mmCIF file of C-alpha atoms in Angstrom:
data_model
loop_
_atom_site.group_PDB
_atom_site.id
_atom_site.type_symbol
_atom_site.label_atom_id
_atom_site.label_comp_id
_atom_site.label_asym_id
_atom_site.label_seq_id
_atom_site.Cartn_x
_atom_site.Cartn_y
_atom_site.Cartn_z
ATOM 1 C CA MET K 19 123.545 185.853 103.117
ATOM 2 C CA ASP K 20 127.046 186.916 104.608
ATOM 3 C CA ILE K 21 128.178 182.959 103.229
ATOM 4 C CA LEU K 22 125.757 183.525 100.019
ATOM 5 C CA PHE K 23 127.865 187.231 99.474
ATOM 6 C CA LEU K 24 131.466 185.209 100.240
ATOM 7 C CA ALA K 25 130.468 182.334 97.954
ATOM 8 C CA ILE K 26 128.794 185.680 95.031
ATOM 9 C CA LEU K 27 132.549 187.178 95.362
ATOM 10 C CA LEU K 28 134.853 184.136 95.334
ATOM 11 C CA ALA K 29 133.270 183.387 92.458
ATOM 12 C CA THR K 30 133.413 186.880 90.837
ATOM 13 C CA GLY K 31 137.649 186.862 90.954
ATOM 14 C CA THR K 32 138.097 182.968 90.393
ATOM 15 C CA TYR K 33 136.463 184.511 87.268
ATOM 16 C CA MET K 34 137.820 187.542 86.729
ATOM 17 C CA LEU K 35 141.420 185.622 87.461
ATOM 18 C CA ASN K 36 140.735 182.904 84.901
ATOM 19 C CA ALA K 37 139.191 185.208 82.766
ATOM 20 C CA LYS K 38 142.982 187.119 83.078
ATOM 21 C CA GLU K 39 144.952 184.055 82.401
ATOM 22 C CA GLN K 40 143.503 182.545 79.577
ATOM 23 C CA ARG K 41 143.291 185.868 78.026
ATOM 24 C CA LYS K 42 147.195 185.847 77.699
ATOM 25 C CA ARG K 43 147.450 182.549 77.213
ATOM 26 C CA ILE K 44 145.718 183.358 73.880
ATOM 27 C CA ALA K 45 147.517 186.014 73.146
ATOM 28 C CA LEU K 46 150.621 184.044 73.059
ATOM 29 C CA LEU K 47 149.723 181.103 71.250
ATOM 30 C CA GLY K 48 147.428 183.759 68.931
ATOM 31 C CA SER K 49 151.333 185.956 68.791
ATOM 32 C CA HIS K 50 152.683 182.339 67.823
ATOM 33 C CA LEU K 51 150.599 181.843 65.250
ATOM 34 C CA ALA K 52 149.559 184.564 63.193
ATOM 35 C CA ASN K 53 152.674 184.125 61.264
ATOM 36 C CA TYR K 54 151.189 181.242 59.368
ATOM 37 C CA GLN K 55 147.642 180.678 57.701
ATOM 38 C CA ILE K 56 147.397 176.417 59.620
ATOM 39 C CA GLU K 57 143.755 177.501 60.091
ATOM 40 C CA LYS K 58 143.078 178.237 56.640
ATOM 41 C CA LEU K 59 145.121 175.404 55.576
ATOM 42 C CA MET K 60 143.173 172.770 57.656
ATOM 43 C CA GLU K 61 139.447 174.126 56.587
ATOM 44 C CA ALA K 62 140.714 173.294 53.443
ATOM 45 C CA LEU K 63 142.305 169.791 54.168
ATOM 46 C CA THR K 64 139.091 168.452 55.897
ATOM 47 C CA GLU K 65 136.546 170.069 53.877
ATOM 48 C CA GLY K 66 138.615 168.827 51.161
ATOM 49 C CA TYR K 67 138.296 165.188 52.007
ATOM 50 C CA LEU K 68 134.644 165.274 52.368
ATOM 51 C CA ARG K 69 134.345 166.154 49.016
ATOM 52 C CA ALA K 70 136.994 163.827 47.810
ATOM 53 C CA LEU K 71 135.120 160.837 49.909
ATOM 54 C CA GLY K 72 131.642 162.297 48.091
ATOM 55 C CA GLU K 73 132.575 161.613 44.930
ATOM 56 C CA SER K 74 131.251 158.647 42.771
ATOM 57 C CA THR K 75 134.469 157.731 40.745
ATOM 58 C CA ASP K 76 137.634 156.460 41.590
ATOM 59 C CA GLU K 77 138.706 159.265 38.961
ATOM 60 C CA ARG K 78 136.861 161.981 40.299
ATOM 61 C CA ARG K 79 138.201 160.758 43.839
ATOM 62 C CA ASN K 80 142.329 160.907 42.277
ATOM 63 C CA GLN K 81 141.797 164.105 41.085
ATOM 64 C CA ILE K 82 140.946 165.503 44.580
ATOM 65 C CA TRP K 83 143.056 163.314 46.104
ATOM 66 C CA SER K 84 146.408 164.774 44.329
ATOM 67 C CA LEU K 85 144.909 168.620 44.303
ATOM 68 C CA LEU K 86 145.173 167.877 48.690
ATOM 69 C CA SER K 87 148.516 166.488 48.351
ATOM 70 C CA THR K 88 149.610 170.286 47.888
ATOM 71 C CA THR K 89 147.915 171.401 50.922
ATOM 72 C CA GLU K 90 148.774 168.490 53.007
ATOM 73 C CA SER K 91 152.559 169.410 52.605
ATOM 74 C CA GLN K 92 152.008 173.404 53.147
ATOM 75 C CA LEU K 93 150.510 172.253 56.513
ATOM 76 C CA THR K 94 152.822 169.748 57.493
ATOM 77 C CA GLU K 95 155.994 172.148 56.839
ATOM 78 C CA GLN K 96 153.870 175.565 58.716
ATOM 79 C CA PHE K 97 152.927 173.028 62.001
ATOM 80 C CA SER K 98 156.128 171.776 62.243
ATOM 81 C CA ARG K 99 157.558 175.159 61.971
ATOM 82 C CA PHE K 100 154.898 176.854 64.078
ATOM 83 C CA ALA K 101 155.437 173.937 66.912
ATOM 84 C CA ALA K 102 159.618 174.542 66.915
ATOM 85 C CA GLU K 103 158.825 178.322 67.330
ATOM 86 C CA PHE K 104 157.105 178.054 70.434
ATOM 87 C CA ALA K 105 159.793 175.893 71.592
ATOM 88 C CA LYS K 106 161.700 178.724 72.471
ATOM 89 C CA VAL K 107 158.698 179.649 74.854
ATOM 90 C CA SER K 108 159.236 179.736 78.842
ATOM 91 C CA GLU K 109 158.966 176.237 80.406
ATOM 92 C CA ALA K 110 156.187 178.760 82.855
ATOM 93 C CA ASP K 111 154.230 179.622 80.189
ATOM 94 C CA ALA K 112 153.885 176.253 78.355
ATOM 95 C CA ARG K 113 152.545 174.117 81.723
ATOM 96 C CA VAL K 114 148.783 173.036 80.945
ATOM 97 C CA SER K 115 146.766 172.319 83.940
ATOM 98 C CA ARG K 116 145.912 168.764 83.545
ATOM 99 C CA LEU K 117 142.427 169.734 85.652
ATOM 100 C CA SER K 118 139.966 169.575 83.656
ATOM 101 C CA MET K 119 138.142 172.495 85.024
ATOM 102 C CA ALA K 120 140.164 176.108 85.025
ATOM 103 C CA ILE K 121 141.282 177.120 88.625
ATOM 104 C CA PRO K 122 143.902 180.365 88.639
ATOM 105 C CA PHE K 123 147.019 179.582 89.201
ATOM 106 C CA ALA K 124 147.144 175.934 88.364
ATOM 107 C CA GLU K 125 150.051 175.261 86.488
ATOM 108 C CA LYS K 126 152.435 177.319 89.817
ATOM 109 C CA LEU K 127 149.688 175.602 92.649
ATOM 110 C CA PHE K 128 149.782 172.171 91.216
ATOM 111 C CA PRO K 129 152.806 172.173 89.255
ATOM 112 C CA ALA K 130 153.054 168.289 89.273
ATOM 113 C CA LEU K 131 149.434 168.334 87.175
ATOM 114 C CA THR K 132 150.509 169.763 84.259
ATOM 115 C CA PHE K 133 152.003 169.190 80.819
ATOM 116 C CA ASP K 134 154.404 171.230 78.619
ATOM 117 C CA MET K 135 152.527 172.559 76.202
ATOM 118 C CA ARG K 136 155.233 172.744 73.708
ATOM 119 C CA LYS K 137 156.237 168.637 73.851
ATOM 120 C CA ALA K 138 152.244 168.088 73.227
ATOM 121 C CA LEU K 139 153.321 170.586 69.364
ATOM 122 C CA ALA K 140 155.643 168.637 68.852
ATOM 123 C CA ILE K 141 153.502 164.720 69.312
ATOM 124 C CA HIS K 142 151.440 167.140 67.041
ATOM 125 C CA ALA K 143 153.609 168.006 64.674
ATOM 126 C CA ARG K 144 155.388 164.691 63.916
ATOM 127 C CA GLY K 145 152.120 162.998 64.282
ATOM 128 C CA ILE K 146 150.959 165.207 61.060
ATOM 129 C CA ALA K 147 153.931 164.995 58.935
ATOM 130 C CA HIS K 148 153.799 160.915 59.346
ATOM 131 C CA VAL K 149 150.681 160.684 58.374
ATOM 132 C CA VAL K 150 150.895 162.915 55.493
ATOM 133 C CA GLN K 151 154.319 161.507 54.557
ATOM 134 C CA ASN K 152 152.103 157.902 55.164
ATOM 135 C CA THR K 153 154.660 156.115 56.555
ATOM 136 C CA GLY K 154 151.796 153.357 57.948
ATOM 137 C CA HIS K 155 150.703 152.710 54.258
ATOM 138 C CA LEU K 156 147.171 153.904 54.313
ATOM 139 C CA ALA K 157 144.232 153.768 52.107
ATOM 140 C CA PRO K 158 143.777 156.966 50.665
ATOM 141 C CA ARG K 159 140.158 157.093 52.642
ATOM 142 C CA ASP K 160 141.546 156.149 56.536
ATOM 143 C CA ARG K 161 144.531 158.396 55.330
ATOM 144 C CA ALA K 162 142.495 161.156 55.707
ATOM 145 C CA TYR K 163 140.456 159.801 58.537
ATOM 146 C CA MET K 164 143.498 159.401 60.347
ATOM 147 C CA MET K 165 144.768 163.427 59.189
ATOM 148 C CA THR K 166 141.182 164.885 60.468
ATOM 149 C CA ALA K 167 141.768 163.069 63.462
ATOM 150 C CA GLU K 168 144.912 164.958 63.844
ATOM 151 C CA LEU K 169 144.091 167.704 63.699
ATOM 152 C CA PHE K 170 141.302 167.380 65.429
ATOM 153 C CA LEU K 171 143.108 166.651 68.420
ATOM 154 C CA MET K 172 145.724 169.275 68.166
ATOM 155 C CA GLN K 173 142.651 171.344 67.973
ATOM 156 C CA HIS K 174 141.180 170.342 70.756
ATOM 157 C CA THR K 175 145.023 170.977 72.724
ATOM 158 C CA CYS K 176 145.166 174.799 71.854
ATOM 159 C CA HIS K 177 142.369 174.936 73.496
ATOM 160 C CA TRP K 178 142.568 173.157 76.221
ATOM 161 C CA PHE K 179 146.108 176.118 76.306
ATOM 162 C CA CYS K 180 143.905 178.691 75.974
ATOM 163 C CA LYS K 181 140.820 177.545 78.210
ATOM 164 C CA SER K 182 140.856 174.480 80.288
ATOM 165 C CA ARG K 183 140.017 170.613 79.215
ATOM 166 C CA ALA K 184 136.408 170.493 79.791
ATOM 167 C CA ILE K 185 136.024 173.110 77.863
ATOM 168 C CA ALA K 186 138.121 171.822 74.273
ATOM 169 C CA THR K 187 136.286 168.980 75.214
ATOM 170 C CA ALA K 188 133.272 170.378 74.819
ATOM 171 C CA ARG K 189 133.977 172.224 71.836
ATOM 172 C CA MET K 190 134.754 169.553 69.854
ATOM 173 C CA LEU K 191 131.676 167.441 70.546
ATOM 174 C CA ALA K 192 129.863 171.329 69.709
ATOM 175 C CA ARG K 193 132.168 171.740 66.483
ATOM 176 C CA HIS K 194 133.057 167.744 65.530
ATOM 177 C CA GLN K 195 130.134 165.724 66.735
ATOM 178 C CA THR K 196 133.530 163.997 68.214
ATOM 179 C CA PRO K 197 134.067 162.699 71.915
ATOM 180 C CA HIS K 198 137.844 163.300 72.979
ATOM 181 C CA GLU K 199 138.297 159.525 73.026
ATOM 182 C CA GLN K 200 137.124 159.062 69.609
ATOM 183 C CA LEU K 201 139.665 161.858 68.720
ATOM 184 C CA VAL K 202 142.673 159.462 70.672
ATOM 185 C CA ALA K 203 141.702 156.494 69.154
ATOM 186 C CA SER K 204 142.109 157.656 65.893
ATOM 187 C CA VAL K 205 144.601 159.184 65.381
ATOM 188 C CA SER K 206 147.802 157.345 64.934
ATOM 189 C CA ALA K 207 149.961 155.010 67.526
ATOM 190 C CA GLU K 208 153.136 157.116 67.382
ATOM 191 C CA THR K 209 150.274 160.140 68.869
ATOM 192 C CA ARG K 210 148.209 158.379 70.697
ATOM 193 C CA ASN K 211 150.855 156.450 73.037
ATOM 194 C CA ALA K 212 153.463 159.647 72.980
ATOM 195 C CA TYR K 213 150.004 161.854 73.598
ATOM 196 C CA LEU K 214 148.395 160.003 76.415
ATOM 197 C CA THR K 215 152.213 159.623 77.270
ATOM 198 C CA LEU K 216 152.213 163.456 78.582
ATOM 199 C CA ILE K 217 148.745 164.788 79.095
ATOM 200 C CA LYS K 218 149.113 161.959 81.716
ATOM 201 C CA GLY K 219 152.766 162.520 83.123
ATOM 202 C CA GLY K 220 154.057 160.374 82.162
#
């Protein structure tokens, strides 16, 4: 009975510490995101892509692609400014545990098993900008697919920062039916290489 009581006490303490740390991270990220309309622009863009892809005529699709270009430019500009602003956060507050599950004070206990959220956001900002600029000369359909992957992978990183890698991956599966591995495989090669190097501790 004593062992069971201690186990419950330990589990409760761990949960409470994790919840406290996660609230702090959510507040930090949210305080920076509050200055922008990134989430609203992302939603408008992904919904617009689906509408364009669902059109039966090239003329109508091209009209929607043209209208979406303004939203893409706004999102690129806002996310770049957001990443630059977040880059001013202290290193201690920007460390993210590479462990799958949340462990209290993991960033301090296992500093070698962390990555820098500031660098991750910079990678995502460059990736989004490159797709919008279409440096790979992709067809509209392929570019929309890659842009969606870039946005979802960035969203995964934000969930990872706020909660944990496992929760971020579970949310992607629940909301978008997309495994983390598929997101990584679907972004640009530049984003993929930089992202994997960062999260693997390179």
